[in-house]
Amino acid sequence: MPDIGSPSVAPAAEQDQPAATFWWAVFASVMEGFALYGASLHPTAAVPVQAMLDAARESRPPSADRTPPAPAKSASDGAGNSGNIVLFDRVSPRDARPARSWLHSLGAALGTVMALPAHWRREWEIRKAVAGLMEFDDRTLRDIGINGRSEVERMVRYCRDC
């Protein structure tokens, strides 16, 4: 005589398998999307950067005033290439700024002086618009989207698409 519980268990397990396969496929698609997004943000993760830098370093002679630093030895391999750290021996320090000449300083000062009339004209237009809006009553201001007289100057000055 067949066991009553065993035939009902087998179809239930077969019904759960397509659902599990579906959710596994959804999970795999999402993870693949994250991997592609990460690869697009960090393209050097898939490129052997250290090998490329070594090849570029070998193709040109080092500068006469500086010698490139020797790579640090790592515990991961005997050659000192862990793959995680890239040494840029030909890049100037980040805080180094080029020396500015007096001509560059004069040009910057002239740019500031030339921008002053435009700034003054804009301030004059803002004052004129604020004075015009202050003549309206509170109900009219609320109708055009200004909730109080204290917001008039802010709306004129900063709200371009309101």
Backbone as JSON, one array per atom type, in Angstrom:
{
  "sequence": "MPDIGSPSVAPAAEQDQPAATFWWAVFASVMEGFALYGASLHPTAAVPVQAMLDAARESRPPSADRTPPAPAKSASDGAGNSGNIVLFDRVSPRDARPARSWLHSLGAALGTVMALPAHWRREWEIRKAVAGLMEFDDRTLRDIGINGRSEVERMVRYCRDC",
  "N": [[0.84, -1.17, 0.0], [0.63, 2.22, -0.91], [2.36, 5.01, 0.53], [0.61, 7.71, 1.9], [1.48, 10.31, 2.38], [3.84, 10.71, 0.88], [3.34, 11.02, -2.02], [2.17, 13.58, -2.17], [4.15, 15.28, -1.28], [6.22, 15.3, -3.19], [5.17, 16.65, -5.59], [4.9, 19.23, -4.49], [7.53, 19.97, -3.93], [8.52, 20.05, -6.5], [7.03, 22.17, -7.48], [8.06, 24.34, -6.04], [10.6, 24.59, -7.02], [10.7, 25.98, -9.64], [10.02, 28.57, -8.75], [12.13, 29.14, -7.02], [14.23, 29.06, -8.82], [13.53, 31.22, -10.43], [13.78, 33.39, -8.59], [16.46, 33.15, -8.03], [17.56, 33.78, -10.51], [16.73, 36.44, -10.73], [18.16, 37.56, -8.57], [20.79, 37.04, -9.47], [20.85, 38.64, -11.77], [20.59, 41.2, -10.7], [22.94, 41.35, -9.17], [24.81, 41.13, -11.22], [24.3, 43.52, -12.52], [25.17, 45.34, -10.55], [27.86, 44.68, -10.57], [28.62, 45.43, -13.19], [28.11, 48.16, -13.03], [29.96, 48.9, -11.07], [32.3, 48.26, -12.44], [32.18, 50.14, -14.45], [32.54, 52.49, -13.04], [35.03, 52.12, -11.88], [37.26, 51.49, -13.85], [39.9, 50.64, -13.78], [40.03, 48.48, -12.16], [39.74, 46.16, -13.56], [41.87, 46.18, -15.22], [45.31, 45.54, -15.69], [47.01, 47.55, -13.95], [49.5, 47.97, -12.71], [51.25, 46.5, -14.32], [51.03, 47.9, -16.71], [52.06, 50.41, -15.95], [54.68, 49.64, -15.32], [55.58, 48.84, -17.87], [55.42, 51.27, -19.25], [57.26, 52.72, -17.79], [59.62, 51.38, -18.38], [59.88, 51.94, -21.07], [60.7, 54.57, -21.4], [63.46, 56.66, -20.53], [64.49, 57.34, -17.15], [64.18, 60.56, -15.54], [66.87, 62.95, -15.37], [67.25, 64.39, -13.01], [65.82, 63.09, -11.08], [65.36, 59.92, -9.63], [63.32, 57.08, -10.05], [61.34, 55.82, -7.35], [62.09, 52.8, -5.61], [60.05, 49.89, -5.82], [58.03, 48.88, -3.07], [58.58, 46.04, -1.0], [56.36, 43.32, -0.77], [54.23, 41.16, 1.15], [52.65, 39.53, -0.31], [53.71, 38.69, -2.76], [56.91, 37.79, -4.1], [58.04, 39.69, -5.78], [57.16, 42.17, -5.09], [54.85, 43.32, -6.05], [51.75, 43.93, -5.22], [49.4, 44.51, -6.42], [47.45, 46.18, -5.48], [48.37, 48.7, -4.87], [49.39, 51.57, -6.52], [52.16, 53.18, -7.71], [52.91, 56.41, -8.55], [55.38, 57.8, -10.1], [56.04, 59.97, -11.64], [54.41, 62.11, -11.27], [53.53, 65.35, -10.26], [53.48, 66.69, -6.91], [50.35, 67.11, -5.18], [49.81, 69.52, -3.86], [51.47, 71.33, -5.07], [51.75, 74.32, -6.76], [51.8, 76.24, -9.73], [54.1, 78.94, -10.27], [52.89, 82.24, -10.17], [52.74, 84.95, -12.35], [53.2, 88.56, -12.38], [51.68, 89.56, -14.37], [49.61, 87.73, -14.65], [48.32, 88.13, -12.21], [47.53, 90.78, -12.56], [45.72, 90.45, -14.66], [43.73, 88.95, -13.35], [42.87, 90.84, -11.47], [41.89, 92.82, -13.2], [39.78, 91.4, -14.34], [38.08, 91.18, -12.15], [37.5, 93.88, -11.69], [36.2, 94.5, -14.07], [33.93, 92.99, -13.79], [32.48, 94.25, -11.86], [30.61, 96.42, -12.69], [28.52, 94.9, -13.88], [27.67, 93.42, -11.69], [26.78, 95.5, -10.01], [24.67, 96.48, -11.59], [22.94, 94.27, -11.57], [22.31, 94.14, -8.83], [20.95, 96.58, -8.61], [18.73, 96.06, -10.24], [17.55, 94.02, -8.72], [16.9, 95.41, -6.34], [15.04, 97.19, -7.41], [13.02, 95.41, -8.3], [12.26, 94.27, -5.85], [11.28, 96.52, -4.52], [9.09, 97.04, -6.18], [7.52, 94.73, -5.76], [6.97, 94.98, -3.06], [5.0, 96.86, -3.01], [2.65, 95.55, -3.48], [-0.29, 94.06, -1.94], [-0.67, 91.71, 0.86], [-2.29, 89.54, 0.12], [-2.14, 89.45, -2.69], [0.58, 88.93, -2.97], [0.66, 86.34, -1.82], [-0.85, 85.04, -3.76], [0.88, 85.0, -5.95], [2.78, 83.31, -5.03], [4.45, 84.05, -2.94], [4.88, 83.89, 0.4], [5.12, 85.7, 2.47], [6.14, 89.04, 3.39], [8.74, 88.99, 4.15], [9.93, 87.13, 2.53], [10.24, 88.21, 0.05], [12.62, 89.41, -1.06], [14.34, 87.19, -1.09], [13.0, 85.51, -2.91], [13.14, 87.05, -5.23], [15.89, 87.23, -5.58], [16.95, 84.56, -5.62], [15.16, 82.68, -6.73], [14.72, 81.4, -9.68], [13.06, 79.94, -11.45], [10.52, 80.06, -10.4]],
  "CA": [[0.0, 0.0, 0.0], [1.5, 3.4, -0.99], [2.29, 5.99, 1.61], [-0.22, 8.83, 1.47], [2.21, 11.57, 2.49], [4.92, 10.88, -0.07], [2.99, 11.59, -3.33], [1.86, 15.02, -2.09], [5.39, 16.02, -1.02], [7.0, 15.41, -4.42], [4.74, 17.76, -6.44], [5.15, 20.52, -3.83], [8.94, 20.29, -4.12], [8.68, 20.42, -7.9], [6.44, 23.49, -7.68], [8.94, 25.34, -5.43], [11.84, 24.73, -7.79], [10.68, 27.1, -10.59], [10.04, 29.84, -8.02], [13.5, 29.34, -6.54], [15.03, 29.37, -10.0], [13.2, 32.59, -10.82], [14.38, 34.36, -7.66], [17.91, 33.07, -8.2], [17.87, 34.52, -11.73], [16.58, 37.86, -10.4], [19.31, 37.92, -7.74], [21.99, 37.05, -10.31], [20.78, 39.81, -12.66], [20.87, 42.39, -9.9], [24.36, 41.34, -8.84], [25.55, 41.43, -12.44], [24.15, 44.96, -12.73], [26.08, 46.02, -9.63], [29.23, 44.46, -11.04], [28.85, 46.27, -14.36], [28.17, 49.55, -12.58], [31.26, 49.08, -10.42], [33.35, 48.25, -13.46], [32.15, 51.4, -15.19], [33.1, 53.53, -12.18], [36.42, 51.81, -11.58], [37.75, 50.65, -14.95], [41.24, 50.12, -13.52], [39.94, 47.24, -11.39], [39.84, 45.03, -14.48], [43.04, 46.41, -16.06], [46.54, 45.39, -14.9], [47.61, 48.88, -13.9], [50.91, 47.91, -12.35], [51.98, 46.03, -15.5], [51.06, 49.0, -17.67], [53.0, 51.41, -15.46], [56.04, 49.11, -15.48], [55.92, 48.88, -19.29], [55.65, 52.66, -19.61], [58.48, 53.15, -17.13], [60.74, 50.78, -19.1], [59.98, 52.46, -22.43], [61.35, 55.88, -21.42], [64.5, 56.74, -19.5], [64.12, 58.19, -16.02], [64.71, 61.92, -15.65], [68.23, 63.06, -14.84], [67.27, 64.97, -11.67], [65.13, 62.22, -10.13], [65.29, 58.49, -9.93], [62.06, 56.57, -9.54], [61.5, 55.05, -6.12], [62.01, 51.35, -5.76], [58.78, 49.4, -5.28], [58.12, 48.29, -1.74], [58.38, 44.59, -0.97], [55.07, 42.95, -0.21], [54.14, 39.79, 1.61], [51.83, 38.75, -1.23], [54.57, 38.04, -3.74], [58.31, 38.14, -3.92], [58.45, 40.8, -6.63], [56.74, 43.44, -4.52], [53.64, 43.82, -6.7], [50.55, 43.38, -4.59], [48.26, 44.77, -7.28], [46.53, 47.12, -4.86], [48.97, 50.02, -4.73], [50.02, 52.05, -7.74], [53.07, 54.27, -7.44], [53.06, 57.36, -9.64], [56.66, 58.44, -9.82], [56.26, 61.13, -12.5], [53.33, 63.06, -11.04], [53.91, 66.37, -9.29], [52.65, 66.65, -5.71], [49.05, 67.74, -5.33], [49.8, 70.88, -3.33], [52.37, 72.18, -5.84], [51.07, 75.25, -7.66], [52.77, 76.96, -10.55], [54.35, 80.32, -9.87], [52.07, 83.17, -10.94], [53.46, 86.17, -12.67], [52.47, 89.79, -12.09], [50.72, 89.73, -15.45], [48.44, 86.92, -14.31], [47.64, 88.83, -11.11], [46.89, 91.96, -13.14], [44.56, 89.98, -15.4], [42.69, 88.59, -12.4], [42.32, 92.08, -10.92], [41.08, 93.46, -14.24], [38.55, 90.63, -14.46], [37.23, 91.56, -11.03], [37.05, 95.26, -11.92], [35.25, 94.5, -15.18], [32.69, 92.33, -13.36], [31.75, 95.1, -10.91], [29.41, 97.07, -13.22], [27.45, 93.92, -14.05], [27.17, 93.12, -10.34], [26.01, 96.66, -9.54], [23.42, 96.54, -12.34], [22.07, 93.21, -11.06], [21.81, 94.56, -7.52], [19.98, 97.65, -8.84], [17.51, 95.42, -10.72], [16.94, 93.31, -7.6], [16.25, 96.41, -5.47], [13.87, 97.72, -8.12], [11.98, 94.38, -8.26], [11.8, 94.14, -4.47], [10.44, 97.68, -4.23], [7.83, 96.87, -6.9], [6.72, 93.7, -5.11], [6.54, 95.46, -1.74], [3.81, 97.7, -3.17], [1.46, 94.7, -3.5], [-0.78, 93.65, -0.63], [-0.28, 90.36, 1.24], [-3.07, 88.55, -0.63], [-1.57, 89.36, -4.03], [1.86, 88.24, -2.83], [0.37, 84.92, -1.65], [-1.33, 84.51, -5.04], [2.0, 84.75, -6.86], [3.66, 82.31, -4.43], [5.31, 84.6, -1.88], [4.06, 83.71, 1.59], [5.23, 86.83, 3.38], [7.01, 90.11, 2.91], [10.14, 88.65, 4.45], [10.44, 86.25, 1.48], [10.25, 88.9, -1.25], [13.98, 89.55, -1.59], [14.87, 85.86, -1.38], [12.37, 85.02, -4.13], [13.67, 87.82, -6.37], [17.32, 86.98, -5.73], [17.38, 83.18, -5.82], [14.18, 81.79, -7.35], [14.73, 81.71, -11.11], [11.97, 79.29, -12.18], [9.29, 80.04, -9.59]],
  "C": [[0.89, 1.25, 0.0], [1.28, 4.33, 0.19], [1.55, 7.23, 1.12], [0.56, 10.14, 1.47], [3.25, 11.78, 1.42], [4.49, 11.41, -1.43], [2.71, 13.09, -3.26], [3.12, 15.86, -1.86], [6.17, 16.25, -2.31], [6.48, 16.52, -5.34], [4.98, 19.12, -5.81], [6.61, 20.93, -4.02], [9.21, 20.7, -5.57], [8.09, 21.79, -8.19], [7.33, 24.59, -7.11], [10.19, 25.56, -6.25], [11.78, 25.83, -8.84], [10.69, 28.46, -9.9], [11.44, 30.15, -7.52], [14.42, 29.71, -7.7], [14.78, 30.81, -10.46], [13.88, 33.6, -9.9], [15.9, 34.32, -7.75], [18.34, 33.86, -9.44], [17.74, 36.03, -11.49], [17.78, 38.34, -9.58], [20.59, 38.01, -8.57], [22.0, 38.26, -11.24], [21.1, 41.08, -11.91], [22.36, 42.47, -9.57], [25.22, 41.64, -10.06], [25.46, 42.92, -12.77], [25.07, 45.75, -11.83], [27.52, 45.86, -10.09], [29.55, 45.33, -12.24], [28.95, 47.74, -13.98], [29.52, 49.82, -11.9], [32.4, 49.1, -11.42], [33.35, 49.54, -14.27], [32.72, 52.55, -14.36], [34.59, 53.35, -11.93], [36.99, 50.92, -12.68], [39.12, 50.07, -14.69], [41.19, 48.83, -12.72], [40.1, 46.03, -12.3], [41.07, 45.13, -15.38], [44.28, 46.23, -15.21], [47.34, 46.7, -14.88], [49.11, 48.81, -13.64], [51.75, 47.46, -13.56], [52.08, 47.14, -16.54], [52.05, 50.08, -17.24], [54.44, 50.93, -15.6], [56.47, 49.17, -16.94], [56.2, 50.32, -19.74], [56.95, 53.17, -19.01], [59.7, 52.6, -17.87], [60.94, 51.4, -20.48], [60.65, 53.83, -22.48], [62.39, 55.94, -20.29], [64.04, 57.63, -18.35], [64.77, 59.56, -16.16], [66.07, 61.99, -14.95], [68.23, 63.55, -13.39], [66.63, 64.05, -10.63], [65.23, 60.78, -10.58], [63.99, 57.97, -9.35], [62.26, 55.76, -8.28], [61.37, 53.56, -6.39], [60.69, 50.87, -5.18], [58.99, 48.71, -3.95], [57.87, 46.79, -1.83], [57.08, 44.29, -0.24], [55.1, 41.5, 0.22], [53.4, 38.92, 0.61], [52.65, 38.06, -2.3], [56.0, 38.53, -3.54], [58.75, 39.35, -4.7], [58.03, 42.15, -6.08], [55.51, 44.03, -5.16], [52.43, 43.19, -6.05], [49.33, 43.59, -5.46], [47.3, 45.79, -6.72], [47.07, 48.54, -4.82], [49.68, 50.38, -6.02], [50.89, 53.24, -7.35], [53.21, 55.14, -8.67], [54.33, 58.15, -9.38], [56.89, 59.69, -10.66], [55.18, 62.19, -12.32], [53.79, 64.06, -10.0], [53.0, 66.28, -8.07], [51.38, 67.48, -5.89], [49.05, 69.2, -4.88], [50.73, 71.81, -4.09], [51.57, 73.03, -6.81], [52.12, 75.99, -8.49], [52.92, 78.4, -10.06], [53.54, 81.26, -10.77], [52.83, 84.46, -11.15], [52.59, 87.38, -12.33], [51.42, 90.04, -13.16], [49.44, 88.93, -15.18], [47.64, 87.6, -13.19], [46.91, 90.07, -11.63], [45.65, 91.56, -13.92], [43.42, 89.59, -14.48], [42.06, 89.83, -11.79], [41.45, 92.8, -11.94], [39.76, 92.73, -14.44], [37.57, 90.98, -13.36], [36.66, 92.96, -11.24], [36.01, 95.3, -13.04], [33.92, 93.86, -14.8], [31.87, 93.22, -12.42], [30.54, 95.81, -11.51], [28.24, 96.11, -13.43], [26.84, 93.55, -12.71], [26.32, 94.27, -9.82], [24.67, 96.76, -10.27], [22.45, 95.47, -11.84], [21.49, 93.58, -9.7], [20.76, 95.66, -7.66], [18.66, 97.06, -9.32], [16.79, 94.66, -9.6], [16.24, 94.29, -6.67], [15.0, 96.98, -6.1], [12.72, 96.71, -8.09], [11.41, 94.2, -6.86], [10.89, 95.31, -4.12], [9.1, 97.56, -4.95], [6.94, 95.83, -6.24], [6.22, 94.13, -3.73], [5.3, 96.35, -1.83], [2.53, 96.87, -3.19], [0.99, 94.41, -2.08], [-0.45, 92.18, -0.39], [-1.02, 89.3, 0.43], [-2.51, 88.36, -2.05], [-0.22, 88.65, -3.99], [1.66, 86.74, -2.65], [-0.1, 84.29, -2.96], [-0.19, 84.23, -6.01], [3.06, 83.84, -6.23], [4.61, 82.82, -3.38], [4.47, 84.64, -0.62], [4.14, 84.86, 2.57], [6.18, 87.86, 2.82], [8.47, 89.83, 3.18], [10.75, 87.77, 3.36], [10.61, 86.95, 0.14], [11.66, 88.95, -1.83], [14.59, 88.2, -1.92], [14.3, 85.31, -2.68], [12.94, 85.75, -5.36], [15.12, 87.43, -6.64], [17.65, 85.55, -6.17], [16.4, 82.32, -6.61], [14.02, 82.15, -8.81], [13.51, 81.14, -11.83], [10.67, 79.24, -11.4], [8.19, 80.83, -10.27]]
}
